Structure formats: structure tokens, C-alpha cells
């Protein structure tokens, strides 16, 4: 065997191995090597093929992990049984990160569910860094709901003692919360205005003043009461 042939026999497998390693380092997983090498060169080929198998298996499990979670199986864990060393470390890290946020989301939803059921005892534990936005959000939900409840209780308490002059402070709220308080205010006003007008006319009637009547347009029970009161006044005028 000539010197050139001997050098080719050494350089060729090294170049091939180098080509594979460069591809892998750039994120490309090539097909396995299938050269007719002997001795140490074959060991290099076996090692590279083992690396390719590990990478393919790792990528496949990442895809499976993602697909299982996309299908809604949030309890699925990364299958580390086929991996060792750094692959197992990376798999555990990925699994831990994903399930940390799954558990955190579940914790947040449990607290919001309690707030929705009217139980405001729970408070989300203080989270680190930018995760603290969840603390701000849950605290704001709790604060808004408690403020709405407080405002409604104030209006209920006032109405129970016959005070229909009270109105909820819509400036304390935004969005749907503001709409709720504004709606309650409008409902109370729809009772307060006709009731005040009828009370005014009835006070005059009690003093034998039958010159007033109700001309405003009302609906429902208020129109029934208006017609009854006006009829009563007309009848009294004829006595």
C-alpha cells in the first residue's frame, strides 16, 4: 500500500466524521453513517450513529410531549426512561418547566373559581419576577368583586329602610362592573321617580287638594297605579 493510499484511508473517514459532526452542531440530524470501516474508525462511526439515535429519539419525544399536551393531556410527563446523562437532564428540565406553569395555572384558576363562588379568603402566594403580574390580576379581580358587593349592599340597606335616593358610585368601576352598578342605579331611579311623583300627588289629596294629577307616561305596574290614582282624584272631584 502506497503512502497516498494510506493517508486516504485515514483522512477519508475523519473527513466524513467531521462532516457529520458539523451537520449535527448546526442542528441538522443526518441519516446514520453506513461506511465499511474497521477498527477505531468503525468505533467512531458507531459513536456518531449512537449520537444520531439519541438525538432522533429525543426530538421524537419532544414532539410527542407537545402533541399530548396539545390534545389536552396536561398530566403527561416527558418520558425519560430511554435517556441518560445530559439528555435526561434536558428532559427533566423541560418537564419541570412545563408542569410548573401547569400547576401554577391550576392554582390561579382554583383561586378565581373560589372568588366566583363568593369565597374571598384565599390569596395567591407572592410569585417572583414577572410572574407577579398574576398577583396583580387576581388581587384586582378580588378587589373589584368586593367593591361591587359593598356597593350593592349599601343600596340594598338603603332601600330596606325606604331610602331610594342612594345611588352606586359608578366612578369606582370600569367595564362590566360599571355597567352592573349603572344598571342598578337606573333600576332604583325607575322606582324612585314615579313613586316620588305619586307621593307628591297623594300628599295634596290628603289635604283635599284635587287639582293635581299624573300626566307622565309610565309602563307596567306604574301605569296601573297612575290610572288608579287619577281615577280616584276625578271621583273625589265629583263629590
mmCIF file of C-alpha atoms in Angstrom:
data_model
loop_
_atom_site.group_PDB
_atom_site.id
_atom_site.type_symbol
_atom_site.label_atom_id
_atom_site.label_comp_id
_atom_site.label_asym_id
_atom_site.label_seq_id
_atom_site.Cartn_x
_atom_site.Cartn_y
_atom_site.Cartn_z
ATOM 1 C CA UNK A 1 0.000 0.000 0.000
ATOM 2 C CA UNK A 2 1.420 3.352 -1.004
ATOM 3 C CA UNK A 3 1.727 6.344 1.322
ATOM 4 C CA UNK A 4 -1.030 8.236 -0.513
ATOM 5 C CA UNK A 5 -3.426 5.327 -0.207
ATOM 6 C CA UNK A 6 -2.628 5.025 3.485
ATOM 7 C CA UNK A 7 -3.263 8.742 4.019
ATOM 8 C CA UNK A 8 -6.563 8.481 2.123
ATOM 9 C CA UNK A 9 -7.622 5.601 4.350
ATOM 10 C CA UNK A 10 -7.018 7.812 7.415
ATOM 11 C CA UNK A 11 -8.212 11.179 6.151
ATOM 12 C CA UNK A 12 -11.374 9.988 4.384
ATOM 13 C CA UNK A 13 -13.164 8.598 7.493
ATOM 14 C CA UNK A 14 -12.010 11.573 9.555
ATOM 15 C CA UNK A 15 -13.437 13.971 6.984
ATOM 16 C CA UNK A 16 -16.690 12.008 6.917
ATOM 17 C CA UNK A 17 -16.898 12.078 10.723
ATOM 18 C CA UNK A 18 -16.135 15.799 10.706
ATOM 19 C CA UNK A 19 -18.898 16.399 8.150
ATOM 20 C CA UNK A 20 -21.425 14.594 10.334
ATOM 21 C CA UNK A 21 -20.371 16.441 13.486
ATOM 22 C CA UNK A 22 -20.616 19.819 11.717
ATOM 23 C CA UNK A 23 -24.133 18.975 10.495
ATOM 24 C CA UNK A 24 -25.215 17.935 13.964
ATOM 25 C CA UNK A 25 -23.678 21.050 15.539
ATOM 26 C CA UNK A 26 -25.756 23.183 13.137
ATOM 27 C CA UNK A 27 -28.985 21.486 14.186
ATOM 28 C CA UNK A 28 -29.239 19.064 11.265
ATOM 29 C CA UNK A 29 -29.629 15.397 12.116
ATOM 30 C CA UNK A 30 -28.307 13.343 9.166
ATOM 31 C CA UNK A 31 -29.040 9.757 8.302
ATOM 32 C CA UNK A 32 -26.794 7.293 10.103
ATOM 33 C CA UNK A 33 -23.339 6.536 8.725
ATOM 34 C CA UNK A 34 -23.098 3.343 6.725
ATOM 35 C CA UNK A 35 -19.455 3.039 5.755
ATOM 36 C CA UNK A 36 -17.312 -0.071 5.674
ATOM 37 C CA UNK A 37 -14.863 0.995 8.363
ATOM 38 C CA UNK A 38 -12.675 -1.177 10.536
ATOM 39 C CA UNK A 39 -11.121 -0.793 13.954
ATOM 40 C CA UNK A 40 -11.104 2.659 15.558
ATOM 41 C CA UNK A 41 -12.776 4.246 12.551
ATOM 42 C CA UNK A 42 -15.704 1.880 12.963
ATOM 43 C CA UNK A 43 -15.871 2.825 16.652
ATOM 44 C CA UNK A 44 -16.156 6.483 15.590
ATOM 45 C CA UNK A 45 -18.946 5.532 13.190
ATOM 46 C CA UNK A 46 -20.787 3.576 15.910
ATOM 47 C CA UNK A 47 -20.453 6.529 18.308
ATOM 48 C CA UNK A 48 -21.765 9.018 15.767
ATOM 49 C CA UNK A 49 -24.666 6.714 14.898
ATOM 50 C CA UNK A 50 -25.424 6.384 18.617
ATOM 51 C CA UNK A 51 -25.465 10.174 18.869
ATOM 52 C CA UNK A 52 -27.842 10.348 15.897
ATOM 53 C CA UNK A 53 -30.144 7.753 17.503
ATOM 54 C CA UNK A 54 -30.202 9.668 20.789
ATOM 55 C CA UNK A 55 -30.949 12.969 19.061
ATOM 56 C CA UNK A 56 -33.705 11.446 16.933
ATOM 57 C CA UNK A 57 -35.265 9.776 19.974
ATOM 58 C CA UNK A 58 -35.017 12.992 21.981
ATOM 59 C CA UNK A 59 -36.639 15.090 19.241
ATOM 60 C CA UNK A 60 -39.351 12.436 18.788
ATOM 61 C CA UNK A 61 -40.200 12.512 22.495
ATOM 62 C CA UNK A 62 -40.291 16.313 22.488
ATOM 63 C CA UNK A 63 -42.789 16.145 19.589
ATOM 64 C CA UNK A 64 -44.824 13.518 21.447
ATOM 65 C CA UNK A 65 -44.717 15.583 24.645
ATOM 66 C CA UNK A 66 -46.003 18.624 22.765
ATOM 67 C CA UNK A 67 -48.697 16.643 20.944
ATOM 68 C CA UNK A 68 -50.007 15.077 24.159
ATOM 69 C CA UNK A 69 -50.342 18.487 25.773
ATOM 70 C CA UNK A 70 -51.916 19.973 22.638
ATOM 71 C CA UNK A 71 -54.524 17.192 22.876
ATOM 72 C CA UNK A 72 -55.298 18.269 26.438
ATOM 73 C CA UNK A 73 -53.357 15.655 28.402
ATOM 74 C CA UNK A 74 -51.757 18.128 30.779
ATOM 75 C CA UNK A 75 -50.761 15.294 33.133
ATOM 76 C CA UNK A 76 -48.423 13.739 30.557
ATOM 77 C CA UNK A 77 -44.754 13.765 31.600
ATOM 78 C CA UNK A 78 -41.691 13.687 29.378
ATOM 79 C CA UNK A 79 -40.618 10.027 29.016
ATOM 80 C CA UNK A 80 -37.041 9.985 30.254
ATOM 81 C CA UNK A 81 -36.772 6.194 30.530
ATOM 82 C CA UNK A 82 -34.727 5.917 27.302
ATOM 83 C CA UNK A 83 -32.289 8.727 28.090
ATOM 84 C CA UNK A 84 -29.240 9.164 30.275
ATOM 85 C CA UNK A 85 -26.813 11.960 31.114
ATOM 86 C CA UNK A 86 -27.410 15.364 29.560
ATOM 87 C CA UNK A 87 -30.414 14.086 27.614
ATOM 88 C CA UNK A 88 -32.124 13.038 30.838
ATOM 89 C CA UNK A 89 -31.178 16.379 32.404
ATOM 90 C CA UNK A 90 -32.689 18.327 29.499
ATOM 91 C CA UNK A 91 -35.811 16.144 29.518
ATOM 92 C CA UNK A 92 -36.293 16.644 33.244
ATOM 93 C CA UNK A 93 -35.758 20.386 32.852
ATOM 94 C CA UNK A 94 -38.348 20.664 30.089
ATOM 95 C CA UNK A 95 -40.848 18.552 32.000
ATOM 96 C CA UNK A 96 -40.334 20.507 35.225
ATOM 97 C CA UNK A 97 -40.748 23.879 33.483
ATOM 98 C CA UNK A 98 -43.943 22.855 31.699
ATOM 99 C CA UNK A 99 -45.536 21.286 34.772
ATOM 100 C CA UNK A 100 -44.521 24.209 36.956
ATOM 101 C CA UNK A 101 -46.647 26.515 34.820
ATOM 102 C CA UNK A 102 -49.446 23.957 34.551
ATOM 103 C CA UNK A 103 -49.585 23.717 38.349
ATOM 104 C CA UNK A 104 -49.343 27.493 38.703
ATOM 105 C CA UNK A 105 -52.184 27.992 36.213
ATOM 106 C CA UNK A 106 -54.275 25.458 38.107
ATOM 107 C CA UNK A 107 -53.557 27.266 41.374
ATOM 108 C CA UNK A 108 -54.619 30.597 39.859
ATOM 109 C CA UNK A 109 -57.801 29.112 38.367
ATOM 110 C CA UNK A 110 -58.714 27.499 41.712
ATOM 111 C CA UNK A 111 -58.480 30.889 43.432
ATOM 112 C CA UNK A 112 -60.517 32.621 40.711
ATOM 113 C CA UNK A 113 -63.103 29.828 40.983
ATOM 114 C CA UNK A 114 -63.347 30.477 44.737
ATOM 115 C CA UNK A 115 -63.829 34.191 44.087
ATOM 116 C CA UNK A 116 -66.537 33.360 41.558
ATOM 117 C CA UNK A 117 -68.296 31.276 44.228
ATOM 118 C CA UNK A 118 -68.138 34.179 46.691
ATOM 119 C CA UNK A 119 -65.272 32.877 48.834
ATOM 120 C CA UNK A 120 -62.580 35.560 49.090
ATOM 121 C CA UNK A 121 -60.418 34.054 51.831
ATOM 122 C CA UNK A 122 -57.676 32.720 49.540
ATOM 123 C CA UNK A 123 -54.843 34.916 48.291
ATOM 124 C CA UNK A 124 -52.387 33.863 45.596
ATOM 125 C CA UNK A 125 -48.914 33.324 47.072
ATOM 126 C CA UNK A 126 -46.459 36.013 46.067
ATOM 127 C CA UNK A 127 -44.828 34.994 42.804
ATOM 128 C CA UNK A 128 -41.303 36.011 41.706
ATOM 129 C CA UNK A 129 -40.320 38.418 38.930
ATOM 130 C CA UNK A 130 -42.712 38.975 36.048
ATOM 131 C CA UNK A 131 -44.929 36.158 37.316
ATOM 132 C CA UNK A 132 -46.113 38.700 39.903
ATOM 133 C CA UNK A 133 -48.497 40.054 37.241
ATOM 134 C CA UNK A 134 -50.702 37.113 38.259
ATOM 135 C CA UNK A 135 -50.779 38.518 41.812
ATOM 136 C CA UNK A 136 -51.806 41.922 40.481
ATOM 137 C CA UNK A 137 -54.531 40.388 38.302
ATOM 138 C CA UNK A 138 -56.076 38.112 40.945
ATOM 139 C CA UNK A 139 -55.945 40.869 43.554
ATOM 140 C CA UNK A 140 -57.695 43.231 41.144
ATOM 141 C CA UNK A 141 -60.427 40.671 40.448
ATOM 142 C CA UNK A 142 -60.949 40.216 44.183
ATOM 143 C CA UNK A 143 -60.953 43.974 44.837
ATOM 144 C CA UNK A 144 -63.455 44.681 42.053
ATOM 145 C CA UNK A 145 -65.834 41.957 43.191
ATOM 146 C CA UNK A 146 -65.658 43.079 46.819
ATOM 147 C CA UNK A 147 -66.283 46.693 45.779
ATOM 148 C CA UNK A 148 -69.304 45.690 43.698
ATOM 149 C CA UNK A 149 -70.668 43.646 46.621
ATOM 150 C CA UNK A 150 -70.079 46.559 49.002
ATOM 151 C CA UNK A 151 -71.838 48.994 46.673
ATOM 152 C CA UNK A 152 -74.797 46.647 46.202
ATOM 153 C CA UNK A 153 -75.093 46.066 49.957
ATOM 154 C CA UNK A 154 -75.160 49.828 50.503
ATOM 155 C CA UNK A 155 -78.022 50.209 48.013
ATOM 156 C CA UNK A 156 -79.917 47.237 49.473
ATOM 157 C CA UNK A 157 -79.566 48.537 53.030
ATOM 158 C CA UNK A 158 -80.818 51.969 51.957
ATOM 159 C CA UNK A 159 -83.815 50.542 50.088
ATOM 160 C CA UNK A 160 -84.771 48.357 53.056
ATOM 161 C CA UNK A 161 -85.301 51.499 55.176
ATOM 162 C CA UNK A 162 -87.177 53.254 52.370
ATOM 163 C CA UNK A 163 -84.321 55.445 51.128
ATOM 164 C CA UNK A 164 -84.369 55.335 47.334
ATOM 165 C CA UNK A 165 -82.213 58.429 46.940
ATOM 166 C CA UNK A 166 -78.952 56.487 47.191
ATOM 167 C CA UNK A 167 -77.006 55.652 44.046
ATOM 168 C CA UNK A 168 -73.952 53.488 43.476
ATOM 169 C CA UNK A 169 -70.701 55.265 42.622
ATOM 170 C CA UNK A 170 -70.051 54.239 39.010
ATOM 171 C CA UNK A 171 -66.747 56.159 39.008
ATOM 172 C CA UNK A 172 -65.214 53.424 41.161
ATOM 173 C CA UNK A 173 -65.602 50.862 38.380
ATOM 174 C CA UNK A 174 -64.759 50.105 34.760
ATOM 175 C CA UNK A 175 -66.210 47.853 32.084
ATOM 176 C CA UNK A 176 -68.872 45.317 33.055
ATOM 177 C CA UNK A 177 -68.592 46.227 36.745
ATOM 178 C CA UNK A 178 -69.529 49.811 35.876
ATOM 179 C CA UNK A 179 -72.428 48.534 33.757
ATOM 180 C CA UNK A 180 -73.756 46.490 36.693
ATOM 181 C CA UNK A 181 -73.772 49.437 39.110
ATOM 182 C CA UNK A 182 -75.189 51.779 36.463
ATOM 183 C CA UNK A 183 -77.939 49.242 35.748
ATOM 184 C CA UNK A 184 -78.855 49.027 39.431
ATOM 185 C CA UNK A 185 -78.888 52.834 39.637
ATOM 186 C CA UNK A 186 -81.259 53.009 36.671
ATOM 187 C CA UNK A 187 -83.499 50.363 38.217
ATOM 188 C CA UNK A 188 -83.730 52.292 41.500
ATOM 189 C CA UNK A 189 -84.394 55.531 39.597
ATOM 190 C CA UNK A 190 -87.212 53.834 37.684
ATOM 191 C CA UNK A 191 -88.860 53.141 41.044
ATOM 192 C CA UNK A 192 -87.893 56.347 42.804
ATOM 193 C CA UNK A 193 -89.161 58.854 40.212
ATOM 194 C CA UNK A 194 -92.759 57.610 39.773
ATOM 195 C CA UNK A 195 -93.019 56.837 43.488
ATOM 196 C CA UNK A 196 -91.952 60.381 44.403
ATOM 197 C CA UNK A 197 -94.415 61.864 41.915
ATOM 198 C CA UNK A 198 -97.290 59.739 43.206
ATOM 199 C CA UNK A 199 -96.369 60.595 46.801
ATOM 200 C CA UNK A 200 -96.450 64.296 45.879
ATOM 201 C CA UNK A 201 -99.950 63.974 44.412
ATOM 202 C CA UNK A 202 -101.199 61.839 47.318
ATOM 203 C CA UNK A 203 -99.974 64.430 49.829
ATOM 204 C CA UNK A 204 -102.104 67.046 48.072
ATOM 205 C CA UNK A 205 -105.085 64.710 48.062
ATOM 206 C CA UNK A 206 -104.656 64.176 51.800
ATOM 207 C CA UNK A 207 -105.052 67.958 52.175
ATOM 208 C CA UNK A 208 -108.219 67.937 49.980
ATOM 209 C CA UNK A 209 -106.359 69.408 47.034
ATOM 210 C CA UNK A 210 -107.711 67.582 43.984
ATOM 211 C CA UNK A 211 -106.251 69.909 41.361
ATOM 212 C CA UNK A 212 -103.167 67.819 40.538
ATOM 213 C CA UNK A 213 -102.864 64.606 38.545
ATOM 214 C CA UNK A 214 -100.167 62.486 36.929
ATOM 215 C CA UNK A 215 -99.622 63.079 33.198
ATOM 216 C CA UNK A 216 -96.227 61.442 32.709
ATOM 217 C CA UNK A 217 -96.153 58.205 30.732
ATOM 218 C CA UNK A 218 -95.388 55.106 32.783
ATOM 219 C CA UNK A 219 -95.255 51.425 31.962
ATOM 220 C CA UNK A 220 -96.390 48.273 33.711
ATOM 221 C CA UNK A 221 -97.476 48.460 37.318
ATOM 222 C CA UNK A 222 -96.602 52.154 37.474
ATOM 223 C CA UNK A 223 -99.133 52.912 34.745
ATOM 224 C CA UNK A 224 -101.751 50.871 36.620
ATOM 225 C CA UNK A 225 -101.095 52.882 39.789
ATOM 226 C CA UNK A 226 -101.140 56.153 37.828
ATOM 227 C CA UNK A 227 -104.514 55.382 36.273
ATOM 228 C CA UNK A 228 -105.941 54.292 39.635
ATOM 229 C CA UNK A 229 -104.724 57.471 41.334
ATOM 230 C CA UNK A 230 -106.003 59.761 38.571
ATOM 231 C CA UNK A 231 -109.378 57.985 38.637
ATOM 232 C CA UNK A 232 -109.550 58.416 42.402
ATOM 233 C CA UNK A 233 -108.834 62.141 42.064
ATOM 234 C CA UNK A 234 -111.512 62.502 39.381
ATOM 235 C CA UNK A 235 -114.048 60.714 41.575
ATOM 236 C CA UNK A 236 -113.193 62.875 44.547
ATOM 237 C CA UNK A 237 -113.587 65.993 42.420
ATOM 238 C CA UNK A 238 -117.206 64.914 41.750
ATOM 239 C CA UNK A 239 -118.159 64.647 45.381
#
